[in-house]
Structure formats: structure tokens, C-alpha cells
mmCIF file of C-alpha atoms in Angstrom:
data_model
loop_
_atom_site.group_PDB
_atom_site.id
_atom_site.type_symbol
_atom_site.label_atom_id
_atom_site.label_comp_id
_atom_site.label_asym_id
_atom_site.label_seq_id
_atom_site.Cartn_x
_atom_site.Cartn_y
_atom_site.Cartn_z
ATOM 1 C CA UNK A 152 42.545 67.151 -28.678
ATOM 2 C CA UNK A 153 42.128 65.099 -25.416
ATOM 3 C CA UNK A 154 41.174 61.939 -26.001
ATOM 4 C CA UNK A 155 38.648 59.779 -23.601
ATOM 5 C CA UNK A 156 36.937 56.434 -23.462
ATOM 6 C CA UNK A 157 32.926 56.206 -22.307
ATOM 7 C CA UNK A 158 33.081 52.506 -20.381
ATOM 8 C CA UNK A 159 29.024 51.979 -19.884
ATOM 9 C CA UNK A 160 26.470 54.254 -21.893
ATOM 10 C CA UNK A 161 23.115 52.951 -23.515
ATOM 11 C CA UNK A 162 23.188 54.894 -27.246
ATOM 12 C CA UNK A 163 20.621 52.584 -28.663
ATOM 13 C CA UNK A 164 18.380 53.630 -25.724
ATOM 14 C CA UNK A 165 15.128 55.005 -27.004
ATOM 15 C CA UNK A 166 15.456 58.286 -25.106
ATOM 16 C CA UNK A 167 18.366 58.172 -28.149
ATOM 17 C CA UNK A 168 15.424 57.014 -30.747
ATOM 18 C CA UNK A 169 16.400 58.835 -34.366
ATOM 19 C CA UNK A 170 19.365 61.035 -32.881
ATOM 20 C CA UNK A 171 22.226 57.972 -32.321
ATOM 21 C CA UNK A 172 23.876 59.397 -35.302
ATOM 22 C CA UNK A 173 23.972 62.724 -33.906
ATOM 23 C CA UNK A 174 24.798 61.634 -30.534
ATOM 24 C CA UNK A 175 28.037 59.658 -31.438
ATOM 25 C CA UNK A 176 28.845 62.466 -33.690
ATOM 26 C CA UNK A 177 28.981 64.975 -30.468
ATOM 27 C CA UNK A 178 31.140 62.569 -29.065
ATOM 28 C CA UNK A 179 33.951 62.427 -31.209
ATOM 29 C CA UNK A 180 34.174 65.992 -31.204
ATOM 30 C CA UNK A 181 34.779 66.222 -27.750
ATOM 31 C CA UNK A 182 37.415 63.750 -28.066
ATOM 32 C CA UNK A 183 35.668 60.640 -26.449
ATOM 33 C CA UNK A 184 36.225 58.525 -29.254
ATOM 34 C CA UNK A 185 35.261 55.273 -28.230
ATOM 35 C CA UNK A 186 32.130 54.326 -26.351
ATOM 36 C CA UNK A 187 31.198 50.910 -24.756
ATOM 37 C CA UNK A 188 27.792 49.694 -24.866
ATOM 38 C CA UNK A 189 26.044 48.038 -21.919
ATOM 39 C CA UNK A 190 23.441 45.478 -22.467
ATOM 40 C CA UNK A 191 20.383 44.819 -20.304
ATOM 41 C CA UNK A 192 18.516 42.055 -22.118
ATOM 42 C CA UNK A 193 17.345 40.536 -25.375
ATOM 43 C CA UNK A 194 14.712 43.134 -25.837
ATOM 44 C CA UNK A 195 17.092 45.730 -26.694
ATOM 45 C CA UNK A 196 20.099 43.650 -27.640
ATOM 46 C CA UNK A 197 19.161 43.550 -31.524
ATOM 47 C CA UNK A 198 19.307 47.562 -31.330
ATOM 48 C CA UNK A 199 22.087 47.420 -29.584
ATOM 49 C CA UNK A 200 24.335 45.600 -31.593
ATOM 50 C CA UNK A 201 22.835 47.258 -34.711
ATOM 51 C CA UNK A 202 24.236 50.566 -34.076
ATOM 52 C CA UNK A 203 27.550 49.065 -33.102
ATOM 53 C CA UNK A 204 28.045 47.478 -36.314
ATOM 54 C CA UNK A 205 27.796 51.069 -38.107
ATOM 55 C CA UNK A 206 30.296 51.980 -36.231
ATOM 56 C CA UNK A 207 33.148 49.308 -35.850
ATOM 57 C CA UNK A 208 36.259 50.731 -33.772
ATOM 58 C CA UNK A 209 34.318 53.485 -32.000
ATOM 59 C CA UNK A 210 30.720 51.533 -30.404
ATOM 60 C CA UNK A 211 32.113 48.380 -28.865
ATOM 61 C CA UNK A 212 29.264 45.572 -27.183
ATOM 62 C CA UNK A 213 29.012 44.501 -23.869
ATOM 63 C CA UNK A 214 26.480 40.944 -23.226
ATOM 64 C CA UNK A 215 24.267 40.815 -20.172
ATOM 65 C CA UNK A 216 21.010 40.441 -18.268
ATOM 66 C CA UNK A 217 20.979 43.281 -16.054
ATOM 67 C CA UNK A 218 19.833 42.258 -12.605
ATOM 68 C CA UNK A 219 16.866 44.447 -12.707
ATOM 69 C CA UNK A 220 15.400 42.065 -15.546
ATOM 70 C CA UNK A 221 16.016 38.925 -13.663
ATOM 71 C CA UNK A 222 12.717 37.340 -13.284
ATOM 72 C CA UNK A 223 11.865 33.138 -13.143
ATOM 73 C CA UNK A 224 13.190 33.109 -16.818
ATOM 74 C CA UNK A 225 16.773 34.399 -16.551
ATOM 75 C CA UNK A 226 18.253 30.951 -17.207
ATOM 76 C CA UNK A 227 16.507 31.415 -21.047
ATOM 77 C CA UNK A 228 18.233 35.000 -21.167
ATOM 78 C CA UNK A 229 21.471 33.419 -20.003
ATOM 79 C CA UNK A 230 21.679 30.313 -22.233
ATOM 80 C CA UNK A 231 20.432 32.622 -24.970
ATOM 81 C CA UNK A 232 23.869 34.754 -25.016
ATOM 82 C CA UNK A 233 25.521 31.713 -26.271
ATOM 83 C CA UNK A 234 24.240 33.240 -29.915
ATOM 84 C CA UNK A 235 26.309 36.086 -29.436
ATOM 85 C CA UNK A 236 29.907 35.012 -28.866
ATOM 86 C CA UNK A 237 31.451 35.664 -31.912
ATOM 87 C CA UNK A 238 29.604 38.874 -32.653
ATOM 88 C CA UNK A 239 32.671 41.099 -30.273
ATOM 89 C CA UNK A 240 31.661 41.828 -27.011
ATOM 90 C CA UNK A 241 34.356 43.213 -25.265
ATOM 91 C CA UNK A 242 32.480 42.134 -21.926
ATOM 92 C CA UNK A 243 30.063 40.364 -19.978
ATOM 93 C CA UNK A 244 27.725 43.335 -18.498
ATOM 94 C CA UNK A 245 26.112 45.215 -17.197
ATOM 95 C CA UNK A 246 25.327 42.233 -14.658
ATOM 96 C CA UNK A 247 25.218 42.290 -11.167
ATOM 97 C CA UNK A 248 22.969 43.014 -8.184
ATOM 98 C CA UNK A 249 20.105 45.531 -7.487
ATOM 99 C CA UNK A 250 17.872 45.340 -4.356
ATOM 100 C CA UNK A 251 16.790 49.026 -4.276
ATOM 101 C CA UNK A 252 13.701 48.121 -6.864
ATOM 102 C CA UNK A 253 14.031 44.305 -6.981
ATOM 103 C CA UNK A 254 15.004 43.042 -3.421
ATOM 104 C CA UNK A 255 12.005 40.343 -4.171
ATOM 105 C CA UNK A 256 14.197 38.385 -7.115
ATOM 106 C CA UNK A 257 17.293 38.546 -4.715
ATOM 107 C CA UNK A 258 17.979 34.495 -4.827
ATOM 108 C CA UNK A 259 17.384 35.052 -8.663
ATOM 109 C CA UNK A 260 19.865 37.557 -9.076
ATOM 110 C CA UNK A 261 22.300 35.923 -7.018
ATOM 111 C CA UNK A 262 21.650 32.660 -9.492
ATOM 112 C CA UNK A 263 21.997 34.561 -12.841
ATOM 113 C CA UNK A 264 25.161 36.739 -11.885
ATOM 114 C CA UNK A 265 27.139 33.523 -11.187
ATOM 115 C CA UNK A 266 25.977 31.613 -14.212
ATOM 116 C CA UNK A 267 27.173 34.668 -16.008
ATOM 117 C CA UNK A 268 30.413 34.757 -14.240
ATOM 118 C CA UNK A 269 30.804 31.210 -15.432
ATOM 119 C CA UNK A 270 30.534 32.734 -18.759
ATOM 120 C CA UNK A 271 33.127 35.553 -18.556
ATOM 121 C CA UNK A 272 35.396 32.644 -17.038
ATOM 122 C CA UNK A 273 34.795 30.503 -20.112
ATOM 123 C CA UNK A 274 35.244 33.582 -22.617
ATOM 124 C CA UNK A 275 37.903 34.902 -21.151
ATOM 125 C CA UNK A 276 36.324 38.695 -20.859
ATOM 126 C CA UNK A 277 35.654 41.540 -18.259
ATOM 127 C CA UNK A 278 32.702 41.714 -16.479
ATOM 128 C CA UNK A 279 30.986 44.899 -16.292
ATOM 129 C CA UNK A 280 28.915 45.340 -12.677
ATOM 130 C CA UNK A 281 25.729 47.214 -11.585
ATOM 131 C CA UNK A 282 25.799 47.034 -7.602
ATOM 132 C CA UNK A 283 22.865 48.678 -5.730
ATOM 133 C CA UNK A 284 22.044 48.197 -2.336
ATOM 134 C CA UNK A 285 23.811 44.672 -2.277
ATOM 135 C CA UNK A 286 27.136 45.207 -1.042
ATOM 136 C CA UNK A 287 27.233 42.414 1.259
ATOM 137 C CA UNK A 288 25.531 39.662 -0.849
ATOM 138 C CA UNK A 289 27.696 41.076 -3.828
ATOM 139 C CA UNK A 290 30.622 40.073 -1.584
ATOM 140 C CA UNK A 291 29.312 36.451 -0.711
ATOM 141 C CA UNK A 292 28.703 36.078 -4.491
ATOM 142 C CA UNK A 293 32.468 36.785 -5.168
ATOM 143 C CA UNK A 294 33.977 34.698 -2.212
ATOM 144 C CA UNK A 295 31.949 31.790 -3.481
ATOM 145 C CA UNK A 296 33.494 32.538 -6.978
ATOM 146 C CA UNK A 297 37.204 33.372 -6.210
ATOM 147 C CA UNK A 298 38.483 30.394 -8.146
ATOM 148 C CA UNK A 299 37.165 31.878 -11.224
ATOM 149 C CA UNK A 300 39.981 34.775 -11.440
ATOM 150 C CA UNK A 301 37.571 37.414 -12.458
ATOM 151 C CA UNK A 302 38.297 40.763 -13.341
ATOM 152 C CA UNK A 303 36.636 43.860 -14.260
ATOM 153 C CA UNK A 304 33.951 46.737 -13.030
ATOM 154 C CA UNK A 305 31.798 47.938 -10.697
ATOM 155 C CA UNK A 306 30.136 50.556 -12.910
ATOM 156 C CA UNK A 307 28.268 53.869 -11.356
ATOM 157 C CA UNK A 308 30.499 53.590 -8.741
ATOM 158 C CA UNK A 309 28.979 54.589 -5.188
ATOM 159 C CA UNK A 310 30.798 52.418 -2.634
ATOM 160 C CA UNK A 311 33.266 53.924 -0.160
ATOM 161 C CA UNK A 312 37.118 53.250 -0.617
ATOM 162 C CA UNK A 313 37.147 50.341 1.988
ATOM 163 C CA UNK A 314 34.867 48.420 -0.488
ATOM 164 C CA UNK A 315 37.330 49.329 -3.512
ATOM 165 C CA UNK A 316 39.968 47.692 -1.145
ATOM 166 C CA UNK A 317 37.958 44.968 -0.275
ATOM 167 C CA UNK A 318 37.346 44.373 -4.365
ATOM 168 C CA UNK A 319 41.222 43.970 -4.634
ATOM 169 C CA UNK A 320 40.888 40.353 -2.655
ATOM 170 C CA UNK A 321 39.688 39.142 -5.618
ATOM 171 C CA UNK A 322 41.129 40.140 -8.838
ATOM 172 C CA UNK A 323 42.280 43.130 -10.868
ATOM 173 C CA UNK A 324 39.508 45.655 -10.228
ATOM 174 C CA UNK A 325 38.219 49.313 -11.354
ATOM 175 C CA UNK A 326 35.659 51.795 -10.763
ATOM 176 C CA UNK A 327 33.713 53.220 -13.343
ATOM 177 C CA UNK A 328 33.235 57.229 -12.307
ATOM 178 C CA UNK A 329 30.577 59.000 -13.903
ATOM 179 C CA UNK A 330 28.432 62.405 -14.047
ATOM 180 C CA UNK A 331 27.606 61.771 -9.774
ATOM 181 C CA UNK A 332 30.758 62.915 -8.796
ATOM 182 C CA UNK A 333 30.483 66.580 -9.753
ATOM 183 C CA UNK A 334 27.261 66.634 -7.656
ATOM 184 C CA UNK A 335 26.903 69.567 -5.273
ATOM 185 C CA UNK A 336 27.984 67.774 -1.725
ATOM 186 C CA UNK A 337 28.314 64.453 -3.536
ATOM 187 C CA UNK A 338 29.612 61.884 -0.452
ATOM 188 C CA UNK A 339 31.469 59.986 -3.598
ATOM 189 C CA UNK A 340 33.890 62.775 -3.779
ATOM 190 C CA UNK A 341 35.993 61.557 -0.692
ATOM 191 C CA UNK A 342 36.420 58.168 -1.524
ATOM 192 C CA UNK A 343 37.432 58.936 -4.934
ATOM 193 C CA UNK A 344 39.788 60.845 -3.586
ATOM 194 C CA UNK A 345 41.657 58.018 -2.091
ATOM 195 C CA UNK A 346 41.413 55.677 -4.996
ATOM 196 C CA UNK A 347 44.112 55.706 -7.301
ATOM 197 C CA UNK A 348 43.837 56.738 -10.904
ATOM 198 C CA UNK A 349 45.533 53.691 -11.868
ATOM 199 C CA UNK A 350 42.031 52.040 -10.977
ATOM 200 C CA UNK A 351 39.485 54.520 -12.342
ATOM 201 C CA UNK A 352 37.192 54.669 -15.328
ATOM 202 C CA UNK A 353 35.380 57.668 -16.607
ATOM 203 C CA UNK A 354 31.901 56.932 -17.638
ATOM 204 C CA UNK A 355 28.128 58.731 -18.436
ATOM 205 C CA UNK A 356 25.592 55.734 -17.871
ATOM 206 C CA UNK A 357 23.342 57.909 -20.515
ATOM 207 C CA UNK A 358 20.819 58.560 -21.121
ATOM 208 C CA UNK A 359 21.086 58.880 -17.702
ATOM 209 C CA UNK A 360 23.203 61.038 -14.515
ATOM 210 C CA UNK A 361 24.040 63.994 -16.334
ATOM 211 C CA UNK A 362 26.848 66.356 -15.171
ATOM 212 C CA UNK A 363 26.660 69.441 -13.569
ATOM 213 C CA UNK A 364 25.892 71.792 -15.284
ATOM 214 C CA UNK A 365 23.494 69.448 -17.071
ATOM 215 C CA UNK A 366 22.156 67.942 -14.399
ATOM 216 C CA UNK A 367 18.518 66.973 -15.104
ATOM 217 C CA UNK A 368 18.941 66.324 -18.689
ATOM 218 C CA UNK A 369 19.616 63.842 -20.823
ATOM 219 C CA UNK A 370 23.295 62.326 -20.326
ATOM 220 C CA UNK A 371 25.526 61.935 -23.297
ATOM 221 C CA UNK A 372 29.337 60.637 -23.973
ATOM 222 C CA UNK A 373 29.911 63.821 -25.004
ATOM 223 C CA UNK A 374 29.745 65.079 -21.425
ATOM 224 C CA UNK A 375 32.830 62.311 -20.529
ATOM 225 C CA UNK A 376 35.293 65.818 -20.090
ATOM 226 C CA UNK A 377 32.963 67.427 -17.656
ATOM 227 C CA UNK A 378 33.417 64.326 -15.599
ATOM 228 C CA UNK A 379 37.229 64.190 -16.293
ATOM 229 C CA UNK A 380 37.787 68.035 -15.137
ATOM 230 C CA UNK A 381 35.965 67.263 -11.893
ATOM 231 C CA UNK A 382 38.157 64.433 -11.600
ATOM 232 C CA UNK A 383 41.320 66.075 -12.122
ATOM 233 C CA UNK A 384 40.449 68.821 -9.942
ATOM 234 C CA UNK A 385 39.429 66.500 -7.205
ATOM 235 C CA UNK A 386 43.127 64.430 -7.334
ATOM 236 C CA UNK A 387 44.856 67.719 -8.576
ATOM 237 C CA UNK A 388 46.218 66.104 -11.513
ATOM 238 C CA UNK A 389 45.958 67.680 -15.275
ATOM 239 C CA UNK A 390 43.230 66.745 -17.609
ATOM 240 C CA UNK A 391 45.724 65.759 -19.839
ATOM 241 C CA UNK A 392 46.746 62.950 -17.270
ATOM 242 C CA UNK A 393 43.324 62.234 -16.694
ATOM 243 C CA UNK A 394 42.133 60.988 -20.102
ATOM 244 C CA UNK A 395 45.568 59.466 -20.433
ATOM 245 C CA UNK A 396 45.589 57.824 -17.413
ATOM 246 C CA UNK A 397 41.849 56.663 -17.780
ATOM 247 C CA UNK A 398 41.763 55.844 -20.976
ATOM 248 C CA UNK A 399 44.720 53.181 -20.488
ATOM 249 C CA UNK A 400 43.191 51.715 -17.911
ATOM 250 C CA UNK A 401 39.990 50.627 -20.537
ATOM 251 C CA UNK A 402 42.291 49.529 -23.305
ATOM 252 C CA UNK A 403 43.556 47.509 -20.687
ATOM 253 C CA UNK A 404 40.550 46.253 -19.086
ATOM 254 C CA UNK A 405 38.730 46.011 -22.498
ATOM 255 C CA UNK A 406 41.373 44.831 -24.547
ATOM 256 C CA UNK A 407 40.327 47.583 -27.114
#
């Protein structure tokens, strides 16, 4: 059996409530049998961390505000991660930028993703990046944080290869590719094309951006080899190298 690493999905979402069992389960028998969880915030982060500790080796933590819960009291959600350092999180995410619902707590944003960056710098870890509708500021964020010789991310990828090129300036770099690129027409498709495999990450962002055929329902990491057979087709490459290729890259990235 193929084997295949989820880098961002949300299992102890409660679109998951009751099933996580079930869902991780489905997983490992399609071979994806290790799954990275993102974390948005302390509401969820108990939940989170819950369901990774059933299942040590396979459900691996991320720590993170996600940009689209910075409000006035992200420095309390920051400093509160502290708590968490020797619980395993394989990286600081998801974090990032995201004006498309939240262009009014830009300045915010821009405040709590370098604080955060100041704590993968300090821990040593991968960050883990939601970018939406940012580009630019996202770019002024990392110039003014170059000296910190971060690496990671940039998860949901939907940027054009010139920004994966432009990512390179500063650090070791991936894309995390998920259920958008086997979208009828998707404009993703091209760009992909012309980044290398050597810099790619398959992910499902469930509950969320199903593949096709399962577009419009609920996402799971058991979908990951949909997403790797579009892939494959796309760079006309095997499966096989695929899921090796891709799953290297996040023991590498992830140290797992």
C-alpha cells in the first residue's frame, strides 16, 4: 500500500463531533498514515490535542492563532502558547494572514504573525501558513523578518509560481496542495505544474475542500490519494513517486 502524509486537516473539528475515531480509521486504510493537526485558537486547542494523544505516531499538533481569530486580545492567545511547548507540536500554525473576511484586524494580524514567528525562531519549528488575499503585506512581513531563518508552509496553496519563487528569498519553503487542484478549470493547475515536487505537500484542509468527485462534501484525510493521482497526472509522474516524493518532503519539514 501507498503510503501518504495529510500536512493541515482539523479532525477534532465538530463537523468531526463523535466520528474522529472513524475518520482516522478511513485514513489508515487508504494509506495516509499520519495526519497533522492545525490549530486555530484556545477554544478548540483542548480538543485538539485530546485526540492527538489517543493517537501518538499517527495525529501530530500544530500551535497557532489563526489570523481569522486575531482580534485586540491576540497578545493573551500568543503568550498563552507558552503552556504548550513541551506537549509536541511539530509546528507553529496555522498562522498567517487573511484579508478576504478580516481586512479590518490587518495591523493586528500583521502584529500576531511576527510575535509568533519569534516563537518558531525560539523553538526551533516549522511554521505552518494560511495566506488569503495578503500576498503583498505577507511579503513585507517576511522581509522585515529575514534574520529569523524561517522555514516552512504556505498551506491551501493558491499563489502563482512567481510567488513560490519569490518564497525561496527567504528560507527553505513548500506548498501544501490540497483537494482545489482537481477542480474543473482550476487556475492552480498551471502553476503547480511548474513547481517542483521536491517542494510540494499533499494536504485536505477538512472538514473542508473536498476532491472531485466529492466535491461539496465533507473533506477527509482519507481523500489525500485523490489529490495525489491528480497530482501525478498533472507532472506525469507515478503515484508511487508521488506519495514518496511528498511524503519525504513532511518528514523533512516536520521532523516526523
Amino acid at each position: 500500500m501507498l503510503e501518504f502524509i495529510d500536512t493541515h486537516t482539523h479532525i477534532s473539528d465538530e463537523a468531526f463531533a463523535g466520528e474522529e475515531d472513524a475518520v482516522v480509521r478511513r485514513a489508515q486504510e487508504k494509506g495516509v498514515f499520519k495526519m497533522l493537526q492545525a490549530d486555530t485558537g484556545s477554544e478548540e486547542r483542548d480538543a485538539m490535542y485530546e485526540l492527538c494523544s489517543r493517537y501518538p505516531g499517527v495525529l501530530y499538533p500544530m500551535l497557532g492563532l489563526y489570523p481569522g481569530n486575531v482580534d485586540e486580545h491576540w497578545r493573551d492567545e500568543v503568550g498563552a502558547l507558552a503552556a504548550w511547548r513541551s506537549s509536541g507540536p511539530v509546528a507553529i500554525g496555522e498562522i498567517g494572514l487573511d484579508y478576504h473576511y478580516s481586512a479590518d484586524t490587518a495591523a493586528l494580524q500583521k502584529e500576531a504573525l511576527k510575535a509568533q514567528f519569534e516563537i518558531a525562531r525560539d523553538w526551533d519549528l516549522p511554521v505552518n501558513i494560511h495566506l488569503r488575499d495578503a500576498t503583498e503585506d505577507w511579503f513585507e512581513v517576511m522581509e522585515e523578518c529575514r534574520g529569523m531563518h524561517l522555514r516552512g508552509n504556505l498551506h491551501a496553496f493558491s499563489g502563482s509560481a512567481e510567488v513560490f519563487s519569490r518564497m525561496q528569498r527567504y528560507g527553505e519553503w513548500y506548498v501544501g496542495i490540497g483537494g482545489v487542484l482537481t477542480f474543473k478549470n482550476a487556475h492552480i493547475a498551471s502553476d503547480i505544474a511548474r513547481i517542483p515536487l521536491e517542494r510540494i505537500l499533499l494536504e485536505t484542509d477538512a472538514p473542508y475542500l473536498a476532491p472531485v468527485p466529492l466535491r461539496g462534501t465533507r473533506n477527509e484525510s482519507a481523500n489525500i490519494p485523490l489529490i495525489a493521482a491528480s497530482l501525478a497526472s498533472l507532472k506525469g509522474v507515478s503515484v508511487e513517486e508521488v506519495s514518496a516524493r511528498t511524503t519525504e518532503n513532511a518528514r523533512k519539514l516536520f521532523a516526523i
